Amino acid sequence: EILDDAGVVRISMGQDPKDTHRRSRACGITFRELEGDERGGMGTMDDLSAVIALDAPHGVGGPMPDRIGMKVDADGSAGLILIDNQMRVPVQLVADAQGGGGLELFAYDDDKKVGQKKRVTFAGEAVSEFPLDAGK
C-alpha cells in the first residue's frame, strides 16, 4: 500500500479474495482519492482479460461506480465503454478479435422495457433491440 502524508491509503496492490464480487477475480492496482474511496484501477483477470477502470466519486450516481472501462479479452478483442450515472451505457467502441469493430450507441425505453443498440462501422450501420432487466 502507498499512503499519502495524512496516512490515507491512496494506491494498493493485490489480488481479489476468492469470493470476489467481480465477474472474474483480478490482480492489480487500485487508486483511491483523498478520503480513501476507490476511484479506479488496472489489472489482469483470471479470465485472461486485462482491464483499466475509472470510477465516479463515492456517492455520485448509482451504486455501481464504474464510469469508464477499457478491456482486452483473452481472444484479443478490445473495448472502451462509457457508463452514465444511471449505470447505463450510452456509447462504446469495440474491436473484434476477427478484425472488425465499430462505434456502438445505445438508447433505453423504460416504459417498453427495451433498449436499442446502433452499431456503426465503415461498411454501414445496424440497429438491434434487447430487453432491459426488470431490476434496472
PDB file of C-alpha atoms in Angstrom, residues 8-53:
ATOM      1  CA  VAL A   8      -4.624   7.611   3.850  1.00  0.00           C
ATOM      2  CA  VAL A   9      -4.120   4.634   1.521  1.00  0.00           C
ATOM      3  CA  ARG A  10      -4.037   6.137  -1.996  1.00  0.00           C
ATOM      4  CA  ILE A  11      -2.721   3.163  -4.004  1.00  0.00           C
ATOM      5  CA  SER A  12      -2.965  -0.513  -3.184  1.00  0.00           C
ATOM      6  CA  MET A  13      -1.784  -3.625  -4.989  1.00  0.00           C
ATOM      7  CA  GLY A  14      -3.046  -7.134  -4.537  1.00  0.00           C
ATOM      8  CA  GLN A  15      -5.392  -9.903  -5.592  1.00  0.00           C
ATOM      9  CA  ASP A  16      -9.157 -10.100  -5.082  1.00  0.00           C
ATOM     10  CA  PRO A  17     -10.404 -12.561  -2.463  1.00  0.00           C
ATOM     11  CA  LYS A  18     -11.650 -15.894  -3.823  1.00  0.00           C
ATOM     12  CA  ASP A  19     -15.301 -14.825  -3.246  1.00  0.00           C
ATOM     13  CA  THR A  20     -14.960 -11.557  -5.186  1.00  0.00           C
ATOM     14  CA  HIS A  21     -17.988  -9.606  -6.458  1.00  0.00           C
ATOM     15  CA  ARG A  22     -16.333  -9.039  -9.842  1.00  0.00           C
ATOM     16  CA  ARG A  23     -17.122 -11.095 -12.956  1.00  0.00           C
ATOM     17  CA  SER A  24     -13.654 -12.648 -12.623  1.00  0.00           C
ATOM     18  CA  ARG A  25     -11.008 -12.483  -9.918  1.00  0.00           C
ATOM     19  CA  ALA A  26      -8.419  -9.728 -10.504  1.00  0.00           C
ATOM     20  CA  CYS A  27      -4.868  -8.952  -9.504  1.00  0.00           C
ATOM     21  CA  GLY A  28      -3.735  -5.365  -9.901  1.00  0.00           C
ATOM     22  CA  ILE A  29      -3.540  -1.802  -8.666  1.00  0.00           C
ATOM     23  CA  THR A  30      -6.371   0.223  -7.106  1.00  0.00           C
ATOM     24  CA  PHE A  31      -6.314   4.048  -6.992  1.00  0.00           C
ATOM     25  CA  ARG A  32      -8.030   5.944  -4.168  1.00  0.00           C
ATOM     26  CA  GLU A  33      -8.967   9.588  -3.607  1.00  0.00           C
ATOM     27  CA  LEU A  34      -8.312  11.861  -0.610  1.00  0.00           C
ATOM     28  CA  GLU A  35     -10.842  10.107   1.635  1.00  0.00           C
ATOM     29  CA  GLY A  36      -9.608   6.639   0.641  1.00  0.00           C
ATOM     30  CA  ASP A  37     -12.574   5.796  -1.627  1.00  0.00           C
ATOM     31  CA  GLU A  38     -11.752   3.786  -4.750  1.00  0.00           C
ATOM     32  CA  ARG A  39     -11.595   5.828  -7.969  1.00  0.00           C
ATOM     33  CA  GLY A  40     -10.260   3.232 -10.379  1.00  0.00           C
ATOM     34  CA  GLY A  41      -7.687   0.623 -11.078  1.00  0.00           C
ATOM     35  CA  MET A  42      -5.981  -1.665 -13.516  1.00  0.00           C
ATOM     36  CA  GLY A  43      -5.189  -5.307 -13.531  1.00  0.00           C
ATOM     37  CA  THR A  44      -5.322  -8.719 -15.059  1.00  0.00           C
ATOM     38  CA  MET A  45      -8.265 -11.019 -14.531  1.00  0.00           C
ATOM     39  CA  ASP A  46      -8.437 -14.783 -14.022  1.00  0.00           C
ATOM     40  CA  ASP A  47     -10.493 -14.970 -17.260  1.00  0.00           C
ATOM     41  CA  LEU A  48      -7.291 -13.795 -19.065  1.00  0.00           C
ATOM     42  CA  SER A  49      -8.548 -10.268 -19.749  1.00  0.00           C
ATOM     43  CA  ALA A  50      -6.687  -7.073 -18.865  1.00  0.00           C
ATOM     44  CA  VAL A  51      -8.680  -4.053 -17.654  1.00  0.00           C
ATOM     45  CA  ILE A  52      -8.450  -0.391 -16.701  1.00  0.00           C
ATOM     46  CA  ALA A  53     -11.386   1.337 -14.987  1.00  0.00           C
TER      47      ALA A  53
END
